[in-house]
Amino acid sequence: SQKIFVRENEWEAAQSVWLWRDGSPSMDYRSGRDRPTKRERAELLLLALTSLLVRGGEHIALLGSGQAPRAGRAALSRIAAAVEGETPDAASLPAFEPLPRHSRVVLIGDFLSPLDALKATVDCYAGSGVRGHLLQVLDPAEETFPFSGRIRFEGVEDEGEVMLGRVESVRDDYQTALEAHHQGLIDVAHRAGWTFAAHRTDRPPETALMALYVALSEDTRRRI
């Protein structure tokens, strides 16, 4: 009947999961040939999460694709094709788009953008009733800063370049600033009622994948 048809539509919108991964040039960084780029790891996690959600019967879409959430293997194929075809100069943060209330979003990126910009994005979605999960993906060198000697650093997103004559002299200041940024990310997520997790590309992806899946499962249990 028409009444049942309307109720089914409401359920589908409420259970939709929207995925996004950072496609900006900074994600192409890797500190060694023996490890993946941040982009490769983010895409692996996104597609693996999509596969798990498909098995769980969730309705999934890629944020910014302009396509409605779908279930089944067709959703996985469509998202894989969209990720592969995305241009490499995508923005560091997703543009806000209205989503059905009680939808969930998963954002995967290095989140090295200014905290104010990330907070604005998260607050827009949280304010519209959307729950979310942030997964930061970093190369180990971005955390440990293992460089020494005279090194020139060049920005990959028009930040310019800087030459340091004795780079190890700034290591402590760098790590202090990175830790402050990391704590800022946690605060942004928690104040919006979202979750935050961090992952390094020299570590197994399974741990980060399961953390995301468990967080999404807890969202579902809250609504039952």
mmCIF file of C-alpha atoms in Angstrom:
data_model
loop_
_atom_site.group_PDB
_atom_site.id
_atom_site.type_symbol
_atom_site.label_atom_id
_atom_site.label_comp_id
_atom_site.label_asym_id
_atom_site.label_seq_id
_atom_site.Cartn_x
_atom_site.Cartn_y
_atom_site.Cartn_z
ATOM 1 C CA SER A 1 0.000 0.000 0.000
ATOM 2 C CA GLN A 2 1.004 3.644 -0.242
ATOM 3 C CA LYS A 3 1.472 3.859 3.541
ATOM 4 C CA ILE A 4 4.033 1.038 3.570
ATOM 5 C CA PHE A 5 5.875 2.568 0.596
ATOM 6 C CA VAL A 6 6.331 5.870 2.441
ATOM 7 C CA ARG A 7 7.598 4.146 5.583
ATOM 8 C CA GLU A 8 10.174 2.198 3.568
ATOM 9 C CA ASN A 9 11.542 5.410 2.060
ATOM 10 C CA GLU A 10 11.905 6.972 5.514
ATOM 11 C CA TRP A 11 13.828 3.950 6.786
ATOM 12 C CA GLU A 12 16.207 3.997 3.829
ATOM 13 C CA ALA A 13 17.027 7.687 4.289
ATOM 14 C CA ALA A 14 17.602 7.262 8.016
ATOM 15 C CA GLN A 15 20.029 4.361 7.505
ATOM 16 C CA SER A 16 22.103 5.904 4.700
ATOM 17 C CA VAL A 17 25.891 6.161 5.061
ATOM 18 C CA TRP A 18 27.840 8.760 3.081
ATOM 19 C CA LEU A 19 31.561 8.225 2.532
ATOM 20 C CA TRP A 20 34.299 10.673 1.525
ATOM 21 C CA ARG A 21 38.052 10.599 1.202
ATOM 22 C CA ASP A 22 40.431 13.500 0.764
ATOM 23 C CA GLY A 23 41.555 13.691 -2.871
ATOM 24 C CA SER A 24 43.810 16.737 -2.550
ATOM 25 C CA PRO A 25 47.500 16.675 -3.658
ATOM 26 C CA SER A 26 48.771 16.378 -0.075
ATOM 27 C CA MET A 27 47.349 12.853 0.002
ATOM 28 C CA ASP A 28 49.899 11.728 -2.606
ATOM 29 C CA TYR A 29 52.732 12.010 -0.078
ATOM 30 C CA ARG A 30 54.726 9.026 1.097
ATOM 31 C CA SER A 31 58.100 9.063 2.819
ATOM 32 C CA GLY A 32 59.359 5.826 1.297
ATOM 33 C CA ARG A 33 58.790 3.585 -1.696
ATOM 34 C CA ASP A 34 58.036 0.680 0.631
ATOM 35 C CA ARG A 35 54.757 2.161 1.868
ATOM 36 C CA PRO A 36 51.546 3.412 0.243
ATOM 37 C CA THR A 37 50.638 7.030 -0.274
ATOM 38 C CA LYS A 38 48.040 8.482 2.041
ATOM 39 C CA ARG A 39 45.612 8.537 -0.898
ATOM 40 C CA GLU A 40 46.104 4.832 -1.587
ATOM 41 C CA ARG A 41 45.534 3.916 2.039
ATOM 42 C CA ALA A 42 42.464 6.176 2.318
ATOM 43 C CA GLU A 43 40.933 4.646 -0.797
ATOM 44 C CA LEU A 44 41.654 1.128 0.431
ATOM 45 C CA LEU A 45 39.922 1.876 3.737
ATOM 46 C CA LEU A 46 36.958 3.543 2.023
ATOM 47 C CA LEU A 47 36.361 0.624 -0.347
ATOM 48 C CA ALA A 48 36.895 -2.002 2.358
ATOM 49 C CA LEU A 49 34.408 -0.185 4.601
ATOM 50 C CA THR A 50 31.954 -0.004 1.711
ATOM 51 C CA SER A 51 32.257 -3.770 1.257
ATOM 52 C CA LEU A 52 31.537 -4.398 4.943
ATOM 53 C CA LEU A 53 28.561 -2.045 4.923
ATOM 54 C CA VAL A 54 27.177 -3.688 1.785
ATOM 55 C CA ARG A 55 27.268 -7.054 3.541
ATOM 56 C CA GLY A 56 25.381 -5.479 6.426
ATOM 57 C CA GLY A 57 22.611 -4.277 4.133
ATOM 58 C CA GLU A 58 23.382 -0.551 4.499
ATOM 59 C CA HIS A 59 22.501 2.048 1.855
ATOM 60 C CA ILE A 60 25.702 3.829 0.813
ATOM 61 C CA ALA A 61 26.724 6.779 -1.342
ATOM 62 C CA LEU A 62 29.846 8.789 -2.042
ATOM 63 C CA LEU A 63 29.588 12.309 -0.655
ATOM 64 C CA GLY A 64 29.643 14.864 -3.462
ATOM 65 C CA SER A 65 28.736 12.352 -6.175
ATOM 66 C CA GLY A 66 25.193 13.654 -6.593
ATOM 67 C CA GLN A 67 23.898 10.067 -6.444
ATOM 68 C CA ALA A 68 21.400 8.627 -3.984
ATOM 69 C CA PRO A 69 22.446 5.868 -1.567
ATOM 70 C CA ARG A 70 22.115 2.324 -2.842
ATOM 71 C CA ALA A 71 22.451 -1.118 -1.321
ATOM 72 C CA GLY A 72 24.087 -4.264 -2.624
ATOM 73 C CA ARG A 73 27.111 -4.899 -4.802
ATOM 74 C CA ALA A 74 25.958 -2.226 -7.241
ATOM 75 C CA ALA A 75 26.738 0.364 -4.563
ATOM 76 C CA LEU A 76 30.299 -0.958 -4.178
ATOM 77 C CA SER A 77 30.910 -0.937 -7.937
ATOM 78 C CA ARG A 78 29.529 2.567 -8.314
ATOM 79 C CA ILE A 79 31.632 3.977 -5.464
ATOM 80 C CA ALA A 80 34.791 2.258 -6.733
ATOM 81 C CA ALA A 81 34.269 3.753 -10.187
ATOM 82 C CA ALA A 82 33.619 7.222 -8.739
ATOM 83 C CA VAL A 83 36.763 7.133 -6.567
ATOM 84 C CA GLU A 84 38.908 5.969 -9.474
ATOM 85 C CA GLY A 85 37.568 8.692 -11.754
ATOM 86 C CA GLU A 86 37.896 11.585 -9.301
ATOM 87 C CA THR A 87 40.302 14.361 -10.249
ATOM 88 C CA PRO A 88 43.490 14.632 -8.132
ATOM 89 C CA ASP A 89 42.979 18.337 -7.343
ATOM 90 C CA ALA A 90 39.902 17.816 -5.203
ATOM 91 C CA ALA A 91 39.378 19.989 -2.144
ATOM 92 C CA SER A 92 40.929 19.093 1.222
ATOM 93 C CA LEU A 93 37.488 19.101 2.860
ATOM 94 C CA PRO A 94 34.073 18.152 1.470
ATOM 95 C CA ALA A 95 31.624 20.854 0.507
ATOM 96 C CA PHE A 96 28.481 20.798 2.632
ATOM 97 C CA GLU A 97 25.435 19.218 1.038
ATOM 98 C CA PRO A 98 22.045 18.636 2.676
ATOM 99 C CA LEU A 99 21.601 15.024 3.767
ATOM 100 C CA PRO A 100 18.611 13.220 5.255
ATOM 101 C CA ARG A 101 18.407 13.714 8.999
ATOM 102 C CA HIS A 102 19.973 10.840 10.964
ATOM 103 C CA SER A 103 22.286 9.981 8.066
ATOM 104 C CA ARG A 104 25.889 9.145 8.890
ATOM 105 C CA VAL A 105 29.056 10.391 7.227
ATOM 106 C CA VAL A 106 32.590 9.006 7.281
ATOM 107 C CA LEU A 107 35.368 11.448 6.344
ATOM 108 C CA ILE A 108 38.860 10.056 5.666
ATOM 109 C CA GLY A 109 41.802 12.402 5.084
ATOM 110 C CA ASP A 110 44.963 13.850 6.568
ATOM 111 C CA PHE A 111 42.982 16.805 8.020
ATOM 112 C CA LEU A 112 45.994 19.116 7.942
ATOM 113 C CA SER A 113 43.742 22.004 6.942
ATOM 114 C CA PRO A 114 43.182 24.799 9.494
ATOM 115 C CA LEU A 115 41.012 23.626 12.377
ATOM 116 C CA ASP A 116 38.504 26.426 11.793
ATOM 117 C CA ALA A 117 37.783 25.090 8.310
ATOM 118 C CA LEU A 118 37.255 21.544 9.556
ATOM 119 C CA LYS A 119 35.090 22.764 12.433
ATOM 120 C CA ALA A 120 32.863 24.681 10.014
ATOM 121 C CA THR A 121 32.359 21.550 7.910
ATOM 122 C CA VAL A 122 31.662 19.285 10.887
ATOM 123 C CA ASP A 123 29.314 21.797 12.531
ATOM 124 C CA CYS A 124 27.262 22.151 9.334
ATOM 125 C CA TYR A 125 26.610 18.428 9.171
ATOM 126 C CA ALA A 126 26.141 17.954 12.908
ATOM 127 C CA GLY A 127 23.732 20.896 12.994
ATOM 128 C CA SER A 128 21.526 19.188 10.431
ATOM 129 C CA GLY A 129 21.241 16.028 12.535
ATOM 130 C CA VAL A 130 23.988 14.014 10.827
ATOM 131 C CA ARG A 131 26.332 11.864 12.893
ATOM 132 C CA GLY A 132 29.874 11.462 11.652
ATOM 133 C CA HIS A 133 33.233 9.814 12.013
ATOM 134 C CA LEU A 134 36.659 11.280 11.208
ATOM 135 C CA LEU A 135 39.651 9.103 10.335
ATOM 136 C CA GLN A 136 42.968 10.909 9.990
ATOM 137 C CA VAL A 137 45.532 9.190 7.757
ATOM 138 C CA LEU A 138 49.159 10.294 8.081
ATOM 139 C CA ASP A 139 52.514 9.094 6.819
ATOM 140 C CA PRO A 140 54.837 8.113 9.717
ATOM 141 C CA ALA A 141 57.336 10.814 8.727
ATOM 142 C CA GLU A 142 54.633 13.422 9.314
ATOM 143 C CA GLU A 143 54.494 12.323 12.947
ATOM 144 C CA THR A 144 58.111 11.454 13.750
ATOM 145 C CA PHE A 145 59.778 14.142 11.580
ATOM 146 C CA PRO A 146 62.921 11.988 11.085
ATOM 147 C CA PHE A 147 64.776 14.451 8.842
ATOM 148 C CA SER A 148 68.209 15.874 9.597
ATOM 149 C CA GLY A 149 70.687 18.253 8.031
ATOM 150 C CA ARG A 150 69.930 20.884 5.424
ATOM 151 C CA ILE A 151 66.608 20.210 3.717
ATOM 152 C CA ARG A 152 64.256 22.169 1.505
ATOM 153 C CA PHE A 153 60.559 21.524 2.118
ATOM 154 C CA GLU A 154 58.164 22.285 -0.721
ATOM 155 C CA GLY A 155 54.404 22.580 -0.279
ATOM 156 C CA VAL A 156 52.251 20.481 -2.602
ATOM 157 C CA GLU A 157 49.217 22.777 -2.406
ATOM 158 C CA ASP A 158 50.764 26.179 -3.199
ATOM 159 C CA GLU A 159 52.086 26.745 0.330
ATOM 160 C CA GLY A 160 55.485 27.751 -1.028
ATOM 161 C CA GLU A 161 58.806 26.338 0.164
ATOM 162 C CA VAL A 162 61.195 26.751 3.079
ATOM 163 C CA MET A 163 64.866 25.882 3.472
ATOM 164 C CA LEU A 164 66.099 24.722 6.876
ATOM 165 C CA GLY A 165 69.814 24.558 7.515
ATOM 166 C CA ARG A 166 69.549 22.253 10.514
ATOM 167 C CA VAL A 167 66.126 20.699 10.379
ATOM 168 C CA GLU A 168 66.498 18.646 13.567
ATOM 169 C CA SER A 169 66.564 21.891 15.551
ATOM 170 C CA VAL A 170 62.856 22.429 14.886
ATOM 171 C CA ARG A 171 61.744 18.840 15.529
ATOM 172 C CA ASP A 172 60.426 19.456 19.040
ATOM 173 C CA ASP A 173 58.488 22.557 17.980
ATOM 174 C CA TYR A 174 57.056 20.699 14.998
ATOM 175 C CA GLN A 175 55.874 17.757 17.073
ATOM 176 C CA THR A 176 54.376 20.094 19.674
ATOM 177 C CA ALA A 177 52.411 21.894 16.954
ATOM 178 C CA LEU A 178 51.282 18.599 15.429
ATOM 179 C CA GLU A 179 50.108 17.305 18.799
ATOM 180 C CA ALA A 180 48.148 20.515 19.369
ATOM 181 C CA HIS A 181 46.514 20.100 15.959
ATOM 182 C CA HIS A 182 45.732 16.458 16.752
ATOM 183 C CA GLN A 183 44.068 17.445 20.013
ATOM 184 C CA GLY A 184 42.143 20.123 18.159
ATOM 185 C CA LEU A 185 40.761 17.494 15.780
ATOM 186 C CA ILE A 186 39.629 15.385 18.721
ATOM 187 C CA ASP A 187 37.916 18.393 20.295
ATOM 188 C CA VAL A 188 36.122 19.326 17.060
ATOM 189 C CA ALA A 189 34.784 15.793 16.689
ATOM 190 C CA HIS A 190 33.741 15.284 20.304
ATOM 191 C CA ARG A 191 31.973 18.634 20.612
ATOM 192 C CA ALA A 192 29.836 17.693 17.627
ATOM 193 C CA GLY A 193 29.105 14.250 19.046
ATOM 194 C CA TRP A 194 31.293 12.602 16.392
ATOM 195 C CA THR A 195 34.133 10.104 16.743
ATOM 196 C CA PHE A 196 37.772 10.553 15.782
ATOM 197 C CA ALA A 197 40.516 8.016 15.084
ATOM 198 C CA ALA A 198 44.034 8.257 13.659
ATOM 199 C CA HIS A 199 45.910 5.865 11.394
ATOM 200 C CA ARG A 200 49.471 5.717 10.028
ATOM 201 C CA THR A 201 50.301 4.191 6.667
ATOM 202 C CA ASP A 202 53.057 2.008 8.157
ATOM 203 C CA ARG A 203 50.490 0.190 10.286
ATOM 204 C CA PRO A 204 47.977 -2.519 9.294
ATOM 205 C CA PRO A 205 44.779 -1.042 7.824
ATOM 206 C CA GLU A 206 42.590 -3.626 9.530
ATOM 207 C CA THR A 207 42.688 -1.847 12.881
ATOM 208 C CA ALA A 208 41.458 1.446 11.422
ATOM 209 C CA LEU A 209 38.835 -0.349 9.346
ATOM 210 C CA MET A 210 37.366 -2.158 12.326
ATOM 211 C CA ALA A 211 37.351 1.037 14.407
ATOM 212 C CA LEU A 212 35.191 2.699 11.753
ATOM 213 C CA TYR A 213 32.913 -0.294 11.397
ATOM 214 C CA VAL A 214 32.390 -0.600 15.161
ATOM 215 C CA ALA A 215 31.628 3.134 15.424
ATOM 216 C CA LEU A 216 28.999 2.832 12.676
ATOM 217 C CA SER A 217 27.535 -0.273 14.331
ATOM 218 C CA GLU A 218 27.167 1.643 17.599
ATOM 219 C CA ASP A 219 25.288 4.356 15.700
ATOM 220 C CA THR A 220 22.849 1.728 14.473
ATOM 221 C CA ARG A 221 22.330 0.299 17.967
ATOM 222 C CA ARG A 222 21.531 3.766 19.328
ATOM 223 C CA ARG A 223 18.646 4.053 16.859
ATOM 224 C CA ILE A 224 17.141 0.636 17.552
#
